[in-house]
Coordinates of C-alpha atoms in Angstrom, one line a residue:
M209 CA -4.7 -77.0 -26.4
A210 CA -5.9 -78.6 -29.6
A211 CA -5.3 -82.2 -30.5
W212 CA -5.6 -84.2 -33.6
P213 CA -6.3 -87.9 -32.7
S214 CA -3.9 -90.6 -33.8
T215 CA -5.0 -93.7 -35.6
R216 CA -2.8 -95.6 -33.3
A217 CA -3.6 -96.3 -29.6
P218 CA -0.5 -97.6 -27.9
A219 CA -0.9 -99.9 -25.0
R220 CA 0.0 -98.7 -21.5
A221 CA 1.9 -100.7 -19.0
T222 CA 3.3 -100.0 -15.6
A223 CA 7.0 -99.8 -15.3
R224 CA 8.6 -102.7 -13.6
R225 CA 11.7 -102.2 -11.5
P226 CA 14.1 -105.0 -11.0
G227 CA 13.2 -107.2 -8.0
P228 CA 15.6 -108.4 -5.4
E229 CA 16.0 -111.7 -7.3
T230 CA 17.6 -109.8 -10.2
K231 CA 21.2 -110.8 -10.7
P232 CA 23.4 -107.7 -10.2
P233 CA 25.7 -106.7 -13.1
A234 CA 29.3 -107.9 -13.0
C235 CA 31.8 -105.5 -11.5
R236 CA 34.7 -104.1 -13.6
H237 CA 37.8 -103.1 -11.8
F238 CA 39.9 -100.3 -13.1
R239 CA 43.3 -100.3 -11.4
N240 CA 45.6 -97.2 -11.1
G241 CA 42.8 -95.0 -12.4
K242 CA 43.1 -96.5 -16.0
L243 CA 40.6 -98.2 -18.2
P244 CA 41.5 -101.6 -19.6
A245 CA 43.3 -101.2 -22.9
S246 CA 40.5 -102.8 -24.9
V247 CA 37.9 -100.5 -23.5
S248 CA 40.1 -97.4 -23.8
T249 CA 40.9 -98.3 -27.5
E250 CA 37.3 -98.8 -28.3
K251 CA 36.2 -95.5 -26.8
A252 CA 39.0 -93.7 -28.5
A253 CA 38.0 -95.2 -31.9
M254 CA 34.4 -94.2 -31.4
R255 CA 35.4 -90.7 -30.4
N256 CA 37.8 -90.3 -33.4
T257 CA 35.0 -91.5 -35.8
R258 CA 32.5 -89.0 -34.4
Q259 CA 35.0 -86.1 -34.5
R260 CA 36.1 -86.9 -38.0
R261 CA 32.6 -87.0 -39.3
E262 CA 31.7 -83.7 -37.6
Q263 CA 34.8 -82.2 -39.2
I264 CA 33.9 -83.5 -42.6
L265 CA 30.5 -82.0 -42.2
Q266 CA 32.1 -78.7 -41.3
L267 CA 34.2 -78.9 -44.5
L268 CA 31.1 -79.6 -46.5
V269 CA 29.3 -76.6 -45.1
Q270 CA 32.4 -74.4 -45.8
H271 CA 33.1 -75.6 -49.3
G272 CA 29.9 -77.2 -50.6
N273 CA 31.7 -80.4 -51.6
V274 CA 34.6 -82.7 -50.6
Q275 CA 36.8 -85.3 -52.3
V276 CA 37.5 -88.7 -50.8
A277 CA 41.2 -88.7 -51.7
E278 CA 41.8 -85.3 -50.0
L279 CA 39.9 -86.3 -46.9
A280 CA 41.8 -89.6 -46.6
E281 CA 45.1 -87.7 -46.7
R282 CA 43.9 -85.0 -44.4
F283 CA 42.7 -87.4 -41.7
G284 CA 45.3 -90.2 -42.2
V285 CA 42.7 -92.9 -42.9
S286 CA 41.8 -95.1 -45.8
S287 CA 39.5 -94.2 -48.6
V288 CA 37.2 -97.0 -47.5
T289 CA 36.8 -95.3 -44.1
I290 CA 36.1 -91.9 -45.7
R291 CA 33.4 -93.5 -48.0
A292 CA 31.8 -94.9 -44.9
D293 CA 31.9 -91.5 -43.2
L294 CA 30.3 -89.9 -46.3
G295 CA 27.7 -92.7 -46.4
H296 CA 26.7 -91.9 -42.9
I297 CA 26.4 -88.2 -43.6
E298 CA 24.3 -89.0 -46.7
S299 CA 22.0 -91.3 -44.7
Q300 CA 21.1 -88.3 -42.6
G301 CA 20.0 -86.3 -45.6
L302 CA 22.8 -83.7 -45.3
A303 CA 24.8 -84.6 -48.4
T304 CA 24.7 -86.7 -51.6
R305 CA 27.5 -88.9 -52.8
T306 CA 29.2 -88.1 -56.1
H307 CA 32.0 -89.7 -58.0
G308 CA 35.0 -89.4 -55.8
G309 CA 33.3 -87.3 -53.1
A310 CA 30.1 -85.7 -51.8
T311 CA 28.1 -82.5 -52.2
L312 CA 26.2 -80.7 -49.4
L313 CA 22.4 -80.9 -49.7
R314 CA 21.4 -78.9 -46.7
T315 CA 23.2 -77.0 -43.9
P316 CA 22.6 -78.5 -40.4
P317 CA 21.4 -76.2 -37.7
Q318 CA 24.1 -74.7 -35.4
E319 CA 24.3 -76.3 -32.0
R320 CA 23.7 -73.9 -29.1
D321 CA 24.7 -74.1 -25.4
I322 CA 21.9 -75.1 -23.1
H323 CA 21.8 -71.7 -21.5
E324 CA 21.4 -70.1 -25.0
K325 CA 18.6 -72.5 -25.8
D326 CA 16.8 -71.6 -22.5
A327 CA 16.5 -68.0 -23.7
L328 CA 15.0 -69.0 -27.1
N329 CA 11.2 -69.1 -27.5
Q330 CA 10.8 -69.5 -23.8
P331 CA 7.1 -68.6 -23.6
L332 CA 6.3 -71.1 -26.3
K333 CA 8.4 -73.8 -24.6
D334 CA 6.6 -73.2 -21.4
S335 CA 3.2 -73.7 -23.0
I336 CA 4.5 -76.9 -24.6
G337 CA 5.7 -78.1 -21.2
A338 CA 2.4 -77.3 -19.6
C339 CA 0.5 -79.4 -22.3
A340 CA 2.9 -82.3 -21.7
A341 CA 2.4 -82.2 -18.0
R342 CA -1.3 -82.8 -18.5
L343 CA -0.5 -86.2 -20.0
V344 CA 1.2 -87.4 -16.8
K345 CA -1.1 -89.1 -14.3
P346 CA -0.5 -90.5 -10.8
G347 CA 1.3 -93.8 -10.9
D348 CA 3.1 -93.0 -14.2
N349 CA 6.7 -94.0 -14.7
I350 CA 8.3 -91.7 -17.3
I351 CA 11.6 -90.7 -18.8
I352 CA 12.4 -87.0 -19.4
D353 CA 15.2 -86.4 -21.9
S354 CA 17.6 -83.5 -21.2
G355 CA 16.9 -80.2 -23.0
S356 CA 15.4 -76.7 -22.7
T357 CA 11.9 -77.6 -23.8
T358 CA 11.7 -80.7 -21.6
M359 CA 12.9 -78.7 -18.7
T360 CA 9.7 -76.7 -18.8
L361 CA 7.8 -80.0 -18.5
A362 CA 9.8 -80.7 -15.3
R363 CA 8.8 -77.4 -13.8
H364 CA 5.1 -78.2 -14.4
L365 CA 5.5 -81.6 -12.7
R366 CA 6.5 -80.1 -9.3
G367 CA 2.9 -80.4 -8.0
H368 CA 2.3 -83.9 -9.4
R369 CA 1.9 -86.9 -7.0
E370 CA 3.0 -90.5 -7.3
V371 CA 5.2 -90.0 -10.4
T372 CA 8.5 -91.7 -11.0
V373 CA 10.9 -89.8 -13.3
M374 CA 14.2 -91.0 -14.8
T375 CA 16.3 -88.4 -16.6
N376 CA 19.7 -87.9 -18.1
G377 CA 19.5 -84.1 -17.6
L378 CA 21.0 -82.3 -14.7
N379 CA 18.7 -79.4 -15.4
I380 CA 15.7 -81.7 -15.2
A381 CA 17.0 -83.2 -12.0
W382 CA 17.5 -79.8 -10.5
E383 CA 13.9 -78.7 -11.3
L384 CA 12.5 -81.9 -9.6
A385 CA 14.9 -82.3 -6.7
H386 CA 12.5 -80.8 -4.2
A387 CA 9.2 -82.0 -5.7
P388 CA 7.6 -84.1 -2.9
G389 CA 5.4 -86.2 -5.1
V390 CA 8.1 -87.1 -7.6
E391 CA 10.6 -90.0 -7.2
L392 CA 13.7 -89.1 -9.1
L393 CA 16.2 -91.4 -10.8
L394 CA 19.3 -90.3 -12.8
T395 CA 20.9 -92.4 -15.5
G396 CA 24.4 -91.8 -14.5
G397 CA 27.1 -91.6 -17.2
L398 CA 29.5 -89.0 -18.6
L399 CA 28.4 -85.4 -18.3
R400 CA 28.3 -83.4 -21.5
K401 CA 28.7 -79.9 -20.1
Q402 CA 27.4 -78.1 -23.2
S403 CA 23.9 -79.7 -22.8
L404 CA 24.1 -80.6 -19.1
S405 CA 23.2 -84.2 -20.2
L406 CA 24.6 -87.5 -19.0
Q407 CA 25.4 -90.0 -21.7
G408 CA 27.6 -92.9 -22.7
S409 CA 27.5 -96.7 -22.1
Q410 CA 26.8 -96.3 -18.3
A411 CA 23.7 -94.1 -19.1
E412 CA 22.5 -96.6 -21.7
A413 CA 23.0 -99.6 -19.5
S414 CA 21.0 -98.0 -16.7
L415 CA 17.9 -98.1 -18.8
G416 CA 18.1 -101.9 -19.5
T417 CA 16.2 -103.1 -16.5
Y418 CA 13.3 -100.7 -16.7
S419 CA 10.1 -100.4 -18.8
F420 CA 8.5 -96.9 -18.8
D421 CA 5.0 -95.7 -19.6
T422 CA 6.1 -92.6 -21.5
L423 CA 9.3 -90.9 -22.9
F424 CA 9.2 -87.1 -23.2
L425 CA 11.9 -86.4 -25.8
G426 CA 13.5 -83.2 -27.0
V427 CA 15.1 -82.9 -30.5
D428 CA 17.3 -80.6 -32.5
G429 CA 15.6 -81.5 -35.8
L430 CA 12.4 -83.2 -37.1
D431 CA 12.1 -84.0 -40.7
L432 CA 9.3 -86.0 -42.4
Q433 CA 11.8 -88.0 -44.4
F434 CA 14.7 -88.4 -42.0
G435 CA 12.9 -88.4 -38.7
L436 CA 14.3 -87.1 -35.4
T437 CA 17.9 -86.0 -35.2
T438 CA 20.4 -84.3 -32.8
H439 CA 23.8 -82.9 -33.0
H440 CA 25.8 -85.3 -30.8
E441 CA 26.3 -89.0 -31.5
A442 CA 26.3 -90.2 -27.9
E443 CA 23.1 -88.3 -27.2
A444 CA 21.4 -89.8 -30.2
S445 CA 22.5 -93.3 -29.1
L446 CA 21.1 -92.8 -25.6
N447 CA 17.8 -91.2 -27.0
H448 CA 17.4 -94.2 -29.3
R449 CA 17.7 -96.5 -26.3
M450 CA 15.1 -94.5 -24.4
V451 CA 12.7 -94.9 -27.3
E452 CA 13.2 -98.7 -27.1
R453 CA 12.4 -98.7 -23.3
A454 CA 9.2 -96.6 -23.5
R455 CA 5.6 -97.7 -24.3
K456 CA 4.8 -94.3 -25.7
V457 CA 7.0 -91.6 -27.1
V458 CA 6.1 -88.0 -26.9
V459 CA 8.2 -85.4 -28.7
L460 CA 8.3 -81.8 -27.3
T461 CA 9.5 -79.3 -29.9
D462 CA 8.7 -75.8 -30.9
A463 CA 7.9 -75.3 -34.6
S464 CA 11.3 -73.9 -35.5
K465 CA 12.7 -77.5 -35.4
F466 CA 10.5 -78.8 -38.3
G467 CA 12.4 -79.3 -41.5
R468 CA 15.8 -79.3 -39.8
V469 CA 18.2 -82.3 -40.0
S470 CA 21.2 -82.7 -37.7
L471 CA 24.0 -85.2 -38.2
H472 CA 22.8 -88.0 -35.9
R473 CA 19.5 -89.8 -36.1
I474 CA 17.5 -90.6 -33.0
A475 CA 14.5 -92.5 -34.4
R476 CA 12.2 -92.8 -37.3
L477 CA 8.9 -91.0 -37.2
D478 CA 6.9 -94.3 -37.2
Q479 CA 8.4 -94.9 -33.7
I480 CA 6.7 -91.7 -32.4
H481 CA 3.1 -91.5 -31.0
T482 CA 2.6 -87.9 -30.1
I483 CA 4.2 -84.5 -30.9
I484 CA 3.5 -81.4 -28.8
T485 CA 4.4 -78.2 -30.6
D486 CA 3.1 -74.6 -31.1
E487 CA 0.9 -72.9 -33.6
G488 CA 3.8 -72.2 -35.9
I489 CA 3.7 -75.7 -37.3
G490 CA 2.9 -75.6 -41.1
S491 CA 0.0 -77.4 -42.5
D492 CA 2.3 -79.6 -44.6
Y493 CA 4.0 -80.9 -41.4
R494 CA 0.7 -81.2 -39.4
E495 CA -0.9 -83.2 -42.2
G496 CA 2.2 -85.2 -42.9
L497 CA 2.5 -86.3 -39.3
Q498 CA -1.2 -87.2 -39.1
R499 CA -0.9 -89.4 -42.2
L500 CA 1.8 -91.3 -40.3
G501 CA -0.7 -91.9 -37.4
I502 CA 1.0 -89.4 -35.1
E503 CA -1.1 -87.4 -32.7
V504 CA -0.4 -83.7 -33.0
I505 CA -1.1 -81.5 -29.9
I506 CA -0.9 -77.7 -30.4
A507 CA 0.0 -75.7 -27.3
E508 CA -1.8 -72.3 -27.3
S509 CA 0.4 -69.3 -27.8
P510 CA 1.0 -67.3 -24.6
P511 CA -0.9 -64.0 -24.4

């Protein structure tokens, strides 16, 4: 594999697990199988906001533009709420605000089921996973995000020794379940079946007491201006939390993801240390990433 050195050399530190003196989190009791009204209402509001923004984006893709007044009537919310929704979509580089509405700038990539993703560019993904596995050393404590490219990393870690892996991906956990040299931790949380990923407040809270050497992150889009993005808000929120808990962030992506922007941002590019990709990366992206101080590793194409 070829590597372009970064101008930045992130410090390494060993992950620390909470000792026995750590105060355990408070228990929350849910009686009769129901969440407290305040928690239930908050989650419903977050879900409604996400669903509304995704539907607004779908309307933008279908029609090319939308009007605030029409959207407010359609969704039964105020014009202020719709303007906030359009502002969020604009911040992701997908639309531009106009007087009384918004116009589509670029079409976001279509989200695929995890099983469909597995079948796409599989040889390239395997080469990327093999390169990533070479960065993992005995004693490392790492996070592996859910995804089809990161799953190939998990396969190449089966023979590693003295490695601790935390993941939110059921597919990742399955690949490492019988690896004798890998200690496996799962985040917990709500299962999103389309991506086989665990997410939500429980998953995010599980990261709070750990510090990891490296995060290996998969993405749906990587853009020089808008950074790393993904389709689903809860996944973006969890991924952002992972970035905060890791000393080094390594993105695993095939070159088809460059220039794509999905609805929800994970992180800025200046929060990333290394990107492992394939030979399909354009010179504009390779040079642009290097200017940002990001190490670019090119996995050799399979024979």
